[in-house]
Amino acid sequence: MNGVTDQLRHPGPEDHPNLVAAVRTWWGDSRTPEQAQALSLLLPRLFLEHFAGTSLLAEEDGRLHGFLVGFHSQDHAAQAYIHFVGIDPEFRGRGLARRLYETFFAAARAAGRTEVHAITSPANTNSIAFHTKLGFEVSAPQPDYDGPGEDRVHLRRVLA
Ligand SMILES: CC(C)(COP(=O)(O)OP(=O)(O)OC[C@H]1O[C@@H](n2cnc3c(N)ncnc32)[C@H](O)[C@@H]1OP(=O)(O)O)[C@@H](O)C(=O)NCCC(=O)NCCS
């Protein structure tokens, strides 16, 4: 199916409860309820109030299949940043995340951005493998990047 039948649209604040519920459900089988709740706190409503125009939802018949939350950097005029991406486990592996990323890349290019950045945990080997497949360079782990014990790798992709 290649994820082509999903409709893409920008989210709004009214989508926030649905996104929080999605994170808690989609990650529910690989994490404890407390861990899934902690993960959903990475998506406060402010992202849908101030960065909706650069974020995307994928849905079919009103059912959420995936989302990408990102923005164009305020401080680095060449950069766009992807903060969070998630695909419903039932709809993974059919090109939906690639489609969300390519749509985000196109909008970033159109806005004059030449690089896309993201951060992930060195332990998130799936995220690193996925981003590598999408052409991101992966930095060495940066110790304590997000606080004591919170190492991160930096992902960077140049927009052709
Ligand atoms: C990572 C994730 C977003 C990928 O979504 P998806 O819709 O299944 O990805 P796609 O089908 O668009 O895959 C795009 C490419 O990445 C590759 N890919 C995806 N997940 C991969 C993995 N775990 N390992 C290796 N390659 C992977 C695919 O093979 C595909 O390659 P191709 O286009 O050359 O065939 C999804 O698995 C997910 O939501 N994971 C949990 C959340 C997460 O880790 N998010 C990232 C950090 S916030």
PDB file of N, CA and C in Angstrom, residues 28-64:
ATOM      1  N   GLY A  28       2.456   1.331  24.174  1.00  0.00           N
ATOM      2  CA  GLY A  28       1.991   0.624  25.374  1.00  0.00           C
ATOM      3  C   GLY A  28       2.504  -0.789  25.481  1.00  0.00           C
ATOM      4  N   ASP A  29       2.785  -1.425  24.325  1.00  0.00           N
ATOM      5  CA  ASP A  29       3.224  -2.816  24.416  1.00  0.00           C
ATOM      6  C   ASP A  29       4.721  -2.942  24.677  1.00  0.00           C
ATOM      7  N   SER A  30       5.480  -1.848  24.422  1.00  0.00           N
ATOM      8  CA  SER A  30       6.925  -1.940  24.625  1.00  0.00           C
ATOM      9  C   SER A  30       7.369  -1.202  25.888  1.00  0.00           C
ATOM     10  N   ARG A  31       6.420  -0.559  26.573  1.00  0.00           N
ATOM     11  CA  ARG A  31       6.786   0.215  27.768  1.00  0.00           C
ATOM     12  C   ARG A  31       5.751  -0.009  28.858  1.00  0.00           C
ATOM     13  N   THR A  32       6.118   0.316  30.085  1.00  0.00           N
ATOM     14  CA  THR A  32       5.145   0.279  31.175  1.00  0.00           C
ATOM     15  C   THR A  32       4.194   1.472  30.966  1.00  0.00           C
ATOM     16  N   PRO A  33       2.990   1.444  31.584  1.00  0.00           N
ATOM     17  CA  PRO A  33       2.081   2.598  31.467  1.00  0.00           C
ATOM     18  C   PRO A  33       2.763   3.894  31.907  1.00  0.00           C
ATOM     19  N   GLU A  34       3.625   3.802  32.943  1.00  0.00           N
ATOM     20  CA  GLU A  34       4.307   5.008  33.429  1.00  0.00           C
ATOM     21  C   GLU A  34       5.292   5.528  32.375  1.00  0.00           C
ATOM     22  N   GLN A  35       5.992   4.606  31.725  1.00  0.00           N
ATOM     23  CA  GLN A  35       6.951   5.025  30.680  1.00  0.00           C
ATOM     24  C   GLN A  35       6.211   5.611  29.477  1.00  0.00           C
ATOM     25  N   ALA A  36       5.076   5.006  29.111  1.00  0.00           N
ATOM     26  CA  ALA A  36       4.307   5.524  27.972  1.00  0.00           C
ATOM     27  C   ALA A  36       3.750   6.907  28.303  1.00  0.00           C
ATOM     28  N   GLN A  37       3.346   7.088  29.566  1.00  0.00           N
ATOM     29  CA  GLN A  37       2.848   8.411  29.975  1.00  0.00           C
ATOM     30  C   GLN A  37       3.978   9.436  29.933  1.00  0.00           C
ATOM     31  N   ALA A  38       5.163   9.037  30.413  1.00  0.00           N
ATOM     32  CA  ALA A  38       6.308   9.956  30.399  1.00  0.00           C
ATOM     33  C   ALA A  38       6.633  10.362  28.959  1.00  0.00           C
ATOM     34  N   LEU A  39       6.521   9.399  28.048  1.00  0.00           N
ATOM     35  CA  LEU A  39       6.804   9.702  26.644  1.00  0.00           C
ATOM     36  C   LEU A  39       5.803  10.728  26.097  1.00  0.00           C
ATOM     37  N   SER A  40       4.538  10.583  26.494  1.00  0.00           N
ATOM     38  CA  SER A  40       3.522  11.511  25.970  1.00  0.00           C
ATOM     39  C   SER A  40       3.774  12.943  26.462  1.00  0.00           C
ATOM     40  N   LEU A  41       4.531  13.096  27.555  1.00  0.00           N
ATOM     41  CA  LEU A  41       4.840  14.439  28.052  1.00  0.00           C
ATOM     42  C   LEU A  41       5.827  15.176  27.144  1.00  0.00           C
ATOM     43  N   LEU A  42       6.444  14.420  26.210  1.00  0.00           N
ATOM     44  CA  LEU A  42       7.301  15.085  25.216  1.00  0.00           C
ATOM     45  C   LEU A  42       6.475  15.825  24.168  1.00  0.00           C
ATOM     46  N   LEU A  43       5.150  15.672  24.264  1.00  0.00           N
ATOM     47  CA  LEU A  43       4.259  16.310  23.281  1.00  0.00           C
ATOM     48  C   LEU A  43       3.262  17.230  23.953  1.00  0.00           C
ATOM     49  N   PRO A  44       3.722  18.266  24.667  1.00  0.00           N
ATOM     50  CA  PRO A  44       2.754  19.189  25.260  1.00  0.00           C
ATOM     51  C   PRO A  44       1.960  19.918  24.176  1.00  0.00           C
ATOM     52  N   ARG A  45       0.804  20.395  24.572  1.00  0.00           N
ATOM     53  CA  ARG A  45      -0.118  21.046  23.636  1.00  0.00           C
ATOM     54  C   ARG A  45       0.528  22.202  22.876  1.00  0.00           C
ATOM     55  N   LEU A  46       1.533  22.829  23.480  1.00  0.00           N
ATOM     56  CA  LEU A  46       2.142  23.996  22.827  1.00  0.00           C
ATOM     57  C   LEU A  46       2.624  23.671  21.415  1.00  0.00           C
ATOM     58  N   PHE A  47       3.036  22.427  21.173  1.00  0.00           N
ATOM     59  CA  PHE A  47       3.501  22.095  19.828  1.00  0.00           C
ATOM     60  C   PHE A  47       2.384  22.241  18.803  1.00  0.00           C
ATOM     61  N   LEU A  48       1.133  21.979  19.243  1.00  0.00           N
ATOM     62  CA  LEU A  48       0.014  22.065  18.301  1.00  0.00           C
ATOM     63  C   LEU A  48      -0.577  23.474  18.277  1.00  0.00           C
ATOM     64  N   GLU A  49      -0.116  24.320  19.182  1.00  0.00           N
ATOM     65  CA  GLU A  49      -0.565  25.716  19.165  1.00  0.00           C
ATOM     66  C   GLU A  49       0.411  26.599  18.410  1.00  0.00           C
ATOM     67  N   HIS A  50       1.701  26.232  18.441  1.00  0.00           N
ATOM     68  CA  HIS A  50       2.713  27.118  17.870  1.00  0.00           C
ATOM     69  C   HIS A  50       3.504  26.520  16.710  1.00  0.00           C
ATOM     70  N   PHE A  51       3.377  25.197  16.513  1.00  0.00           N
ATOM     71  CA  PHE A  51       4.147  24.553  15.441  1.00  0.00           C
ATOM     72  C   PHE A  51       3.267  23.678  14.561  1.00  0.00           C
ATOM     73  N   ALA A  52       1.960  23.949  14.555  1.00  0.00           N
ATOM     74  CA  ALA A  52       1.031  23.115  13.782  1.00  0.00           C
ATOM     75  C   ALA A  52       1.300  23.222  12.282  1.00  0.00           C
ATOM     76  N   GLY A  53       1.692  24.423  11.846  1.00  0.00           N
ATOM     77  CA  GLY A  53       1.861  24.656  10.406  1.00  0.00           C
ATOM     78  C   GLY A  53       3.027  23.893   9.800  1.00  0.00           C
ATOM     79  N   THR A  54       3.945  23.396  10.662  1.00  0.00           N
ATOM     80  CA  THR A  54       5.060  22.592  10.149  1.00  0.00           C
ATOM     81  C   THR A  54       4.950  21.131  10.602  1.00  0.00           C
ATOM     82  N   SER A  55       3.855  20.795  11.276  1.00  0.00           N
ATOM     83  CA  SER A  55       3.644  19.419  11.741  1.00  0.00           C
ATOM     84  C   SER A  55       2.576  18.746  10.882  1.00  0.00           C
ATOM     85  N   LEU A  56       2.532  17.425  10.924  1.00  0.00           N
ATOM     86  CA  LEU A  56       1.641  16.686  10.018  1.00  0.00           C
ATOM     87  C   LEU A  56       0.983  15.510  10.726  1.00  0.00           C
ATOM     88  N   LEU A  57      -0.261  15.265  10.365  1.00  0.00           N
ATOM     89  CA  LEU A  57      -0.960  14.043  10.770  1.00  0.00           C
ATOM     90  C   LEU A  57      -1.260  13.236   9.523  1.00  0.00           C
ATOM     91  N   ALA A  58      -1.227  11.907   9.656  1.00  0.00           N
ATOM     92  CA  ALA A  58      -1.662  11.018   8.573  1.00  0.00           C
ATOM     93  C   ALA A  58      -2.869  10.257   9.086  1.00  0.00           C
ATOM     94  N   GLU A  59      -3.945  10.267   8.327  1.00  0.00           N
ATOM     95  CA  GLU A  59      -5.142   9.568   8.772  1.00  0.00           C
ATOM     96  C   GLU A  59      -5.911   9.016   7.587  1.00  0.00           C
ATOM     97  N   GLU A  60      -6.758   8.050   7.900  1.00  0.00           N
ATOM     98  CA  GLU A  60      -7.603   7.459   6.869  1.00  0.00           C
ATOM     99  C   GLU A  60      -8.976   7.255   7.493  1.00  0.00           C
ATOM    100  N   ASP A  61      -9.997   7.745   6.830  1.00  0.00           N
ATOM    101  CA  ASP A  61     -11.363   7.662   7.358  1.00  0.00           C
ATOM    102  C   ASP A  61     -11.428   8.161   8.803  1.00  0.00           C
ATOM    103  N   GLY A  62     -10.688   9.238   9.061  1.00  0.00           N
ATOM    104  CA  GLY A  62     -10.736   9.854  10.393  1.00  0.00           C
ATOM    105  C   GLY A  62      -9.916   9.136  11.443  1.00  0.00           C
ATOM    106  N   ARG A  63      -9.269   8.023  11.088  1.00  0.00           N
ATOM    107  CA  ARG A  63      -8.456   7.303  12.080  1.00  0.00           C
ATOM    108  C   ARG A  63      -6.988   7.719  11.941  1.00  0.00           C
ATOM    109  N   LEU A  64      -6.396   8.123  13.072  1.00  0.00           N
ATOM    110  CA  LEU A  64      -4.996   8.558  13.064  1.00  0.00           C
ATOM    111  C   LEU A  64      -4.078   7.358  12.835  1.00  0.00           C
TER     112      LEU A  64
END
